[in-house]
GROMACS .gro file of C-alpha atoms in nm:
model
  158
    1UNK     CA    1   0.000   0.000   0.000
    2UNK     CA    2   0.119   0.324  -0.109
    3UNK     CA    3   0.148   0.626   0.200
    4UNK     CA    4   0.104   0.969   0.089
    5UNK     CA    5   0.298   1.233   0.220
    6UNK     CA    6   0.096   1.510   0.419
    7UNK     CA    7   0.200   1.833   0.324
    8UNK     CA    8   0.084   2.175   0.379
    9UNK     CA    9   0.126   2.493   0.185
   10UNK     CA   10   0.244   2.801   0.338
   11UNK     CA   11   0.153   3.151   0.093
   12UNK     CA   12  -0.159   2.969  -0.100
   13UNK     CA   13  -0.331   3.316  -0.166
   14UNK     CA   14  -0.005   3.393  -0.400
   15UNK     CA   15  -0.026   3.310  -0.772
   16UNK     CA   16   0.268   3.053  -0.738
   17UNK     CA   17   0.099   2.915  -0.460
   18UNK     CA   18  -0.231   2.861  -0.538
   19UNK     CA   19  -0.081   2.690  -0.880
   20UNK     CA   20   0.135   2.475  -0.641
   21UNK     CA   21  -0.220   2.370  -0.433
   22UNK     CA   22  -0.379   2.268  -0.746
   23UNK     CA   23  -0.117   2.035  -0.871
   24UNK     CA   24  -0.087   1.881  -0.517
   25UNK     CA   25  -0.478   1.859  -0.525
   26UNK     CA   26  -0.418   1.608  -0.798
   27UNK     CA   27  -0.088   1.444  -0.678
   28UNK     CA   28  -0.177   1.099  -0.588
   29UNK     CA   29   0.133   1.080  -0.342
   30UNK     CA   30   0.012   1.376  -0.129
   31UNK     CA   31  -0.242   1.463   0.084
   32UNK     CA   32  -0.292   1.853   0.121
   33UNK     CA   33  -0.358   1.893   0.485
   34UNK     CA   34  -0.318   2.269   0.507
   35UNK     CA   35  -0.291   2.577   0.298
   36UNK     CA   36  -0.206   2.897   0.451
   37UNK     CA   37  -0.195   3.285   0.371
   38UNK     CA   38   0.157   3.373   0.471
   39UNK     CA   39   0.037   3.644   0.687
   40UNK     CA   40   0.055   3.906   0.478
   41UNK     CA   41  -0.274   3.841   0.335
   42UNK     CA   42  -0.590   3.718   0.537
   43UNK     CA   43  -0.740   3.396   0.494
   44UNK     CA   44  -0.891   3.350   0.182
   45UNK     CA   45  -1.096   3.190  -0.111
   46UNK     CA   46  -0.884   3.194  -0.410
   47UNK     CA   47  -0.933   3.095  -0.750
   48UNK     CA   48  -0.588   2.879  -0.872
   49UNK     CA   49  -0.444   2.962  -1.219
   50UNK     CA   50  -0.656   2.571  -1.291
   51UNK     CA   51  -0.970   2.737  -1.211
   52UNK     CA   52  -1.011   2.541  -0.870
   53UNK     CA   53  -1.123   2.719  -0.559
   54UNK     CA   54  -0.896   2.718  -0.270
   55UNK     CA   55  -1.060   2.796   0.071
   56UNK     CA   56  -0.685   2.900   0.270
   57UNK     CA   57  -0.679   2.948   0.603
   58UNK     CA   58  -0.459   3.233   0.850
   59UNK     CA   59  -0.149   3.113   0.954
   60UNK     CA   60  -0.096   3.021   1.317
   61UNK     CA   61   0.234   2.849   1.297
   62UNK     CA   62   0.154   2.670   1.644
   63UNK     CA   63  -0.128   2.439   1.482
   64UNK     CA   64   0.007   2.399   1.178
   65UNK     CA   65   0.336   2.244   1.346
   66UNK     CA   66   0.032   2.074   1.601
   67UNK     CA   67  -0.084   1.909   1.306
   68UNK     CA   68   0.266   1.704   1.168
   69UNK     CA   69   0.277   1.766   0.847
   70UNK     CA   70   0.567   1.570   0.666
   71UNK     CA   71   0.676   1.866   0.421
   72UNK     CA   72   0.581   2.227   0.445
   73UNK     CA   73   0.610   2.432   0.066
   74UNK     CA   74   0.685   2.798   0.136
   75UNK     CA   75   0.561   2.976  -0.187
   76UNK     CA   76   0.590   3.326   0.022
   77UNK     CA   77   0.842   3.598   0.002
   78UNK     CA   78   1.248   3.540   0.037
   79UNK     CA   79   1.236   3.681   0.372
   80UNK     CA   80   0.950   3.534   0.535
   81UNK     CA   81   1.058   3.171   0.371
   82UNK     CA   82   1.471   3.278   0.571
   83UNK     CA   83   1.256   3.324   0.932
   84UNK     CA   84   1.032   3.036   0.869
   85UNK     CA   85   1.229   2.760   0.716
   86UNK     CA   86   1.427   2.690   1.057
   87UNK     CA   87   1.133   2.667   1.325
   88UNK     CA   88   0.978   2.416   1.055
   89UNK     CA   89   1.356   2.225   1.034
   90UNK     CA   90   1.368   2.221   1.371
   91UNK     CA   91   1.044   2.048   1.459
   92UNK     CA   92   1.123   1.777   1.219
   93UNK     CA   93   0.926   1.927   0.890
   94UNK     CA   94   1.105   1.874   0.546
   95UNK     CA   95   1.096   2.148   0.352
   96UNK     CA   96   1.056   2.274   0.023
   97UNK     CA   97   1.135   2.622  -0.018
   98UNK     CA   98   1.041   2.813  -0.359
   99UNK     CA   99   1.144   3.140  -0.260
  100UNK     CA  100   1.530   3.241  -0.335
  101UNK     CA  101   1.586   3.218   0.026
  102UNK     CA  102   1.818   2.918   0.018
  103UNK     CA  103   1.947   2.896  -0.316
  104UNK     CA  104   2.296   3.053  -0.266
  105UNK     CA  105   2.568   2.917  -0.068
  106UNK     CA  106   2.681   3.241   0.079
  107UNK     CA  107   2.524   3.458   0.331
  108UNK     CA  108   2.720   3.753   0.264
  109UNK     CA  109   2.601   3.738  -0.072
  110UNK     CA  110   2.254   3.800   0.004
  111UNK     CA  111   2.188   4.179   0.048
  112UNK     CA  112   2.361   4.211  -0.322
  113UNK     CA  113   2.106   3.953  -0.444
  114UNK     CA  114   1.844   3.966  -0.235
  115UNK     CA  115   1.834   4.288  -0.057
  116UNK     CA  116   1.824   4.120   0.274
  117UNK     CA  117   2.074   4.025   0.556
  118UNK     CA  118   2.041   3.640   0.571
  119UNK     CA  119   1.869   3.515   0.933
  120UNK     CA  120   1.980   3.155   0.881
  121UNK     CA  121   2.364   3.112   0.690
  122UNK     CA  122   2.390   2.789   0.890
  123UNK     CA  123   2.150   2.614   0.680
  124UNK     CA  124   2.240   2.756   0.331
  125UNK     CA  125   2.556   2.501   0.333
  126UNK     CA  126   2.314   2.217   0.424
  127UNK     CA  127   1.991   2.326   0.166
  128UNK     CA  128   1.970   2.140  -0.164
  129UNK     CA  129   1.927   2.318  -0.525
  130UNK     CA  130   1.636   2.105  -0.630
  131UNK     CA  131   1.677   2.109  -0.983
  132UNK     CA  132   1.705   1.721  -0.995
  133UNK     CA  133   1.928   1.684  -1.302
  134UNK     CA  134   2.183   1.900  -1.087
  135UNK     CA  135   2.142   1.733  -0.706
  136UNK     CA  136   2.345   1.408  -0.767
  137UNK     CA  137   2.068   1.210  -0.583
  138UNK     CA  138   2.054   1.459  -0.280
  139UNK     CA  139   1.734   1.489  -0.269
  140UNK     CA  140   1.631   1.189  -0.071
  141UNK     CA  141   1.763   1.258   0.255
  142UNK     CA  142   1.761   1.651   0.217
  143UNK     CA  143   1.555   1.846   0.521
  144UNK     CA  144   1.566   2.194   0.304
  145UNK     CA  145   1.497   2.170  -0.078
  146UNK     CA  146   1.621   2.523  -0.226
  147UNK     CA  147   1.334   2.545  -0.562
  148UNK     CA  148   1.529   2.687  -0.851
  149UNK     CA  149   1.371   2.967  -1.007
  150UNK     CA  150   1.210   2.928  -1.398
  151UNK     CA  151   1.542   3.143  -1.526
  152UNK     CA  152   1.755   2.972  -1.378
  153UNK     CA  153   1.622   2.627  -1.470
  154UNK     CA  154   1.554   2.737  -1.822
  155UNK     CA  155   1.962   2.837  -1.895
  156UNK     CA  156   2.035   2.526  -1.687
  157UNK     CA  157   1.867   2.241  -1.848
  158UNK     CA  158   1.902   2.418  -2.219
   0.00000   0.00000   0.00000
């Protein structure tokens, strides 16, 4: 019997987001046990880029790490993915991070690139660039999966 992973979605009322909820809608490894505005925004109804509605809920990081997911996607800004990323690692959630927050090895590099002074430079050495043609296998056992960005995967796949 096949277990499916229960994941939640943190920034659902975002257009990258709500895409991401409607593919994991249909994902027949996953079970979608949370989506969450990122705080920024209130909770929600949103229509996904699929059409689908998305009923997305406030986020009170206390029951959402109450509930267990396995994985937490952060589809919210850099700097709110930097300040969340390691409370989530550190109860034991994998996660997948499609912000630019953990792409780059270097902290010092990240006002230049980012405009922000990075909260977390102990876990940029240990993220993973999740392009999977460039992780050697990496993936697997990785607690922090650093989501390239569509340039970035475009120039390195062509």
């Amino acid at each position: 019997m096949h277990t499916r992973i229960q994941a939640s979605v943190i920034g659902a009322t975002g257009y990258a987001g709500a895409a991401l909820c409607s593919l994991l809608e249909r994902h027949g490894g996953v079970e979608l046990t949370g989506r969450y505005a990122s705080g920024r925004v209130d909770a929600a109804s949103v229509t996904a880029p699929a059409g689908a509605r998305l009923d997305v809920e406030r986020l009170d990081i206390e029951a959402m790490l109450a509930s267990r997911p396995g994985c937490v996607f952060l589809a919210t800004p850099n700097e709110v993915s930097a300040d969340l990323a390691p409370r989530l690692i550190a109860s034991g959630i994998r996660v997948i991070d499609l912000s630019g927050a953990f792409r780059l090895k270097q902290a010092e590099a990240y006002p230049r690139w980012y405009g922000f002074d990075h909260p977390a430079p102990a876990l940029l050495e240990e993220s993973v660039y999740g392009l999977t043609e460039w992780c050697d296998g990496s993936l697997d056992s990785a607690r922090l999966v650093a989501n390239p960005g569509c340039y970035a995967t475009s120039a390195l796949m062509a």
